[in-house]
mmCIF file with all atom_site columns, C-alpha atoms in Angstrom:
data_model
loop_
_atom_site.group_PDB
_atom_site.id
_atom_site.type_symbol
_atom_site.label_atom_id
_atom_site.label_alt_id
_atom_site.label_comp_id
_atom_site.label_asym_id
_atom_site.label_entity_id
_atom_site.label_seq_id
_atom_site.pdbx_PDB_ins_code
_atom_site.Cartn_x
_atom_site.Cartn_y
_atom_site.Cartn_z
_atom_site.occupancy
_atom_site.B_iso_or_equiv
_atom_site.pdbx_formal_charge
_atom_site.auth_seq_id
_atom_site.auth_comp_id
_atom_site.auth_asym_id
_atom_site.auth_atom_id
_atom_site.pdbx_PDB_model_num
ATOM 1  C CA . PRO A 1 1  ? 18.628 -22.224 3.816  1.00 78.00 ? 120 PRO A CA 1
ATOM 2  C CA . MET A 1 2  ? 19.523 -21.477 7.434  1.00 78.00 ? 121 MET A CA 1
ATOM 3  C CA . ASP A 1 3  ? 16.864 -21.824 10.116 1.00 82.00 ? 122 ASP A CA 1
ATOM 4  C CA . MET A 1 4  ? 16.891 -18.597 12.161 1.00 78.00 ? 123 MET A CA 1
ATOM 5  C CA . GLY A 1 5  ? 14.368 -19.873 14.699 1.00 82.00 ? 124 GLY A CA 1
ATOM 6  C CA . PRO A 1 6  ? 11.519 -17.429 15.348 1.00 82.00 ? 125 PRO A CA 1
ATOM 7  C CA . MET A 1 7  ? 13.056 -14.941 12.868 1.00 78.00 ? 126 MET A CA 1
ATOM 8  C CA . GLY A 1 8  ? 12.378 -17.288 9.942  1.00 81.00 ? 127 GLY A CA 1
ATOM 9  C CA . THR A 1 9  ? 14.613 -18.738 7.237  1.00 87.00 ? 128 THR A CA 1
ATOM 10 C CA . TYR A 1 10 ? 17.744 -17.094 5.843  1.00 84.00 ? 129 TYR A CA 1
ATOM 11 C CA . HIS A 1 11 ? 18.478 -18.080 2.249  1.00 85.00 ? 130 HIS A CA 1
ATOM 12 C CA . VAL A 1 12 ? 22.181 -17.989 1.368  1.00 84.00 ? 131 VAL A CA 1
ATOM 13 C CA . LEU A 1 13 ? 22.985 -17.032 -2.207 1.00 85.00 ? 132 LEU A CA 1
ATOM 14 C CA . ASN A 1 14 ? 26.168 -18.755 -3.409 1.00 86.00 ? 133 ASN A CA 1
ATOM 15 C CA . PHE A 1 15 ? 28.729 -17.948 -6.084 1.00 88.00 ? 134 PHE A CA 1
ATOM 16 C CA . GLU A 1 16 ? 31.357 -20.535 -6.958 1.00 90.00 ? 135 GLU A CA 1
ATOM 17 C CA . GLY A 1 17 ? 30.425 -22.558 -3.888 1.00 85.00 ? 136 GLY A CA 1
ATOM 18 C CA . LYS A 1 18 ? 30.754 -19.715 -1.367 1.00 82.00 ? 137 LYS A CA 1
ATOM 19 C CA . GLY A 1 19 ? 27.999 -17.714 0.329  1.00 79.00 ? 138 GLY A CA 1
ATOM 20 C CA . ARG A 1 20 ? 28.034 -14.189 -1.068 1.00 81.00 ? 139 ARG A CA 1
ATOM 21 C CA . ALA A 1 21 ? 24.604 -12.800 -0.178 1.00 83.00 ? 140 ALA A CA 1
ATOM 22 C CA . GLY A 1 22 ? 21.432 -13.715 1.623  1.00 83.00 ? 141 GLY A CA 1
ATOM 23 C CA . ALA A 1 23 ? 17.752 -12.938 1.754  1.00 87.00 ? 142 ALA A CA 1
ATOM 24 C CA . MET A 1 24 ? 15.059 -13.270 4.383  1.00 84.00 ? 143 MET A CA 1
ATOM 25 C CA . LYS A 1 25 ? 11.746 -11.805 5.412  1.00 83.00 ? 144 LYS A CA 1
ATOM 26 C CA . SER A 1 26 ? 12.286 -8.947  7.850  1.00 80.00 ? 145 SER A CA 1
ATOM 27 C CA . PRO A 1 27 ? 11.793 -10.156 11.422 1.00 76.00 ? 146 PRO A CA 1
ATOM 28 C CA . MET A 1 28 ? 10.674 -6.624  12.378 1.00 76.00 ? 147 MET A CA 1
ATOM 29 C CA . ALA A 1 29 ? 7.364  -5.476  10.908 1.00 81.00 ? 148 ALA A CA 1
ATOM 30 C CA . GLU A 1 30 ? 8.328  -1.796  11.305 1.00 83.00 ? 149 GLU A CA 1
ATOM 31 C CA . VAL A 1 31 ? 11.367 -2.238  9.010  1.00 79.00 ? 150 VAL A CA 1
ATOM 32 C CA . PRO A 1 32 ? 10.388 -2.022  5.321  1.00 82.00 ? 151 PRO A CA 1
ATOM 33 C CA . PRO A 1 33 ? 11.974 -4.312  2.705  1.00 82.00 ? 152 PRO A CA 1
ATOM 34 C CA . HIS A 1 34 ? 15.479 -3.145  1.875  1.00 82.00 ? 153 HIS A CA 1
ATOM 35 C CA . TRP A 1 35 ? 18.960 -4.145  0.723  1.00 85.00 ? 154 TRP A CA 1
ATOM 36 C CA . LEU A 1 36 ? 21.722 -4.023  3.312  1.00 90.00 ? 155 LEU A CA 1
ATOM 37 C CA . PRO A 1 37 ? 25.217 -4.014  1.844  1.00 92.00 ? 156 PRO A CA 1
ATOM 38 C CA . TYR A 1 38 ? 28.082 -5.415  3.891  1.00 93.00 ? 157 TYR A CA 1
ATOM 39 C CA . VAL A 1 39 ? 31.740 -4.461  3.829  1.00 95.00 ? 158 VAL A CA 1
ATOM 40 C CA . GLN A 1 40 ? 34.606 -6.570  5.096  1.00 96.00 ? 159 GLN A CA 1
ATOM 41 C CA . VAL A 1 41 ? 36.527 -5.161  8.062  1.00 97.00 ? 160 VAL A CA 1
ATOM 42 C CA . GLU A 1 42 ? 39.527 -6.378  10.049 1.00 98.00 ? 161 GLU A CA 1
ATOM 43 C CA . ASP A 1 43 ? 37.861 -5.994  13.485 1.00 98.00 ? 162 ASP A CA 1
ATOM 44 C CA . VAL A 1 44 ? 34.059 -5.783  13.781 1.00 98.00 ? 163 VAL A CA 1
ATOM 45 C CA . ASP A 1 45 ? 34.006 -4.727  17.440 1.00 98.00 ? 164 ASP A CA 1
ATOM 46 C CA . ARG A 1 46 ? 36.555 -1.962  16.978 1.00 98.00 ? 165 ARG A CA 1
ATOM 47 C CA . THR A 1 47 ? 34.875 -0.697  13.780 1.00 98.00 ? 166 THR A CA 1
ATOM 48 C CA . ALA A 1 48 ? 31.442 -0.573  15.441 1.00 98.00 ? 167 ALA A CA 1
ATOM 49 C CA . GLU A 1 49 ? 32.801 1.338   18.433 1.00 98.00 ? 168 GLU A CA 1
ATOM 50 C CA . ARG A 1 50 ? 34.649 3.775   16.167 1.00 97.00 ? 169 ARG A CA 1
ATOM 51 C CA . ALA A 1 51 ? 31.446 4.440   14.219 1.00 97.00 ? 170 ALA A CA 1
ATOM 52 C CA . LYS A 1 52 ? 29.660 5.156   17.522 1.00 97.00 ? 171 LYS A CA 1
ATOM 53 C CA . LYS A 1 53 ? 32.411 7.561   18.656 1.00 97.00 ? 172 LYS A CA 1
ATOM 54 C CA . LEU A 1 54 ? 32.100 9.418   15.341 1.00 96.00 ? 173 LEU A CA 1
ATOM 55 C CA . GLY A 1 55 ? 28.358 10.012  15.808 1.00 96.00 ? 174 GLY A CA 1
ATOM 56 C CA . GLY A 1 56 ? 26.913 6.817   14.356 1.00 97.00 ? 175 GLY A CA 1
ATOM 57 C CA . GLU A 1 57 ? 24.752 4.208   16.023 1.00 97.00 ? 176 GLU A CA 1
ATOM 58 C CA . ILE A 1 58 ? 25.135 0.468   16.492 1.00 97.00 ? 177 ILE A CA 1
ATOM 59 C CA . LEU A 1 59 ? 21.864 -1.054  15.270 1.00 94.00 ? 178 LEU A CA 1
ATOM 60 C CA . VAL A 1 60 ? 22.889 -4.706  15.712 1.00 94.00 ? 179 VAL A CA 1
ATOM 61 C CA . PRO A 1 61 ? 25.766 -5.238  18.143 1.00 97.00 ? 180 PRO A CA 1
ATOM 62 C CA . PRO A 1 62 ? 28.733 -7.382  17.105 1.00 98.00 ? 181 PRO A CA 1
ATOM 63 C CA . ALA A 1 63 ? 27.864 -11.069 17.095 1.00 95.00 ? 182 ALA A CA 1
ATOM 64 C CA . ASP A 1 64 ? 29.106 -14.317 15.623 1.00 94.00 ? 183 ASP A CA 1
ATOM 65 C CA . ILE A 1 65 ? 27.282 -16.128 12.836 1.00 87.00 ? 184 ILE A CA 1
ATOM 66 C CA . PRO A 1 66 ? 28.229 -19.833 12.879 1.00 83.00 ? 185 PRO A CA 1
ATOM 67 C CA . GLU A 1 67 ? 30.137 -20.886 9.758  1.00 80.00 ? 186 GLU A CA 1
ATOM 68 C CA . VAL A 1 68 ? 30.104 -17.287 8.436  1.00 87.00 ? 187 VAL A CA 1
ATOM 69 C CA . GLY A 1 69 ? 32.005 -14.878 10.705 1.00 92.00 ? 188 GLY A CA 1
ATOM 70 C CA . ARG A 1 70 ? 31.496 -11.906 12.997 1.00 96.00 ? 189 ARG A CA 1
ATOM 71 C CA . PHE A 1 71 ? 29.151 -9.080  11.983 1.00 96.00 ? 190 PHE A CA 1
ATOM 72 C CA . ALA A 1 72 ? 27.352 -5.951  13.153 1.00 97.00 ? 191 ALA A CA 1
ATOM 73 C CA . VAL A 1 73 ? 25.039 -3.364  11.611 1.00 96.00 ? 192 VAL A CA 1
ATOM 74 C CA . ILE A 1 74 ? 25.821 0.304   12.045 1.00 98.00 ? 193 ILE A CA 1
ATOM 75 C CA . LYS A 1 75 ? 24.122 3.542   11.012 1.00 96.00 ? 194 LYS A CA 1
ATOM 76 C CA . ASP A 1 76 ? 25.869 6.801   10.183 1.00 94.00 ? 195 ASP A CA 1
ATOM 77 C CA . ASN A 1 77 ? 24.797 10.170  11.589 1.00 91.00 ? 196 ASN A CA 1
ATOM 78 C CA . GLN A 1 78 ? 22.632 10.803  8.504  1.00 93.00 ? 197 GLN A CA 1
ATOM 79 C CA . GLY A 1 79 ? 20.649 7.572   8.870  1.00 91.00 ? 198 GLY A CA 1
ATOM 80 C CA . ALA A 1 80 ? 22.313 5.273   6.306  1.00 94.00 ? 199 ALA A CA 1
ATOM 81 C CA . ALA A 1 81 ? 22.857 1.698   7.511  1.00 94.00 ? 200 ALA A CA 1
ATOM 82 C CA . ILE A 1 82 ? 25.571 -0.756  6.492  1.00 96.00 ? 201 ILE A CA 1
ATOM 83 C CA . GLY A 1 83 ? 26.645 -4.172  7.677  1.00 95.00 ? 202 GLY A CA 1
ATOM 84 C CA . ILE A 1 84 ? 30.217 -4.893  8.640  1.00 98.00 ? 203 ILE A CA 1
ATOM 85 C CA . LEU A 1 85 ? 31.675 -8.399  8.524  1.00 96.00 ? 204 LEU A CA 1
ATOM 86 C CA . LYS A 1 86 ? 34.869 -10.235 9.277  1.00 96.00 ? 205 LYS A CA 1
ATOM 87 C CA . PRO A 1 87 ? 34.395 -13.593 7.560  1.00 93.00 ? 206 PRO A CA 1
ATOM 88 C CA . ASN A 1 88 ? 35.759 -16.798 9.028  1.00 90.00 ? 207 ASN A CA 1
ATOM 89 C CA . PRO A 1 89 ? 38.917 -18.011 7.289  1.00 88.00 ? 208 PRO A CA 1
ATOM 90 C CA . GLY A 1 90 ? 38.064 -19.629 3.960  1.00 72.00 ? 209 GLY A CA 1
ATOM 91 C CA . GLN A 1 91 ? 34.688 -17.906 3.601  1.00 63.00 ? 210 GLN A CA 1
#
């Protein structure tokens, strides 16, 4: 588990010794339980900005997750959300 401070605990789900998924209680009461798939991208910042230029929205701006990589959450112009991630080398 990873302590996320006031947001709670993030539980990493491993496969063959590597983190491949995670679960936590939503830190925002207005957001119902859901699955959020992630896709790997070469450049999180550039991908998020491109999504915005094409009519999407950046829900969670690009940020680094220690020992994991860089991520963001974007939403397309029809309301579907997806996470984008560039894992650290070896992840």
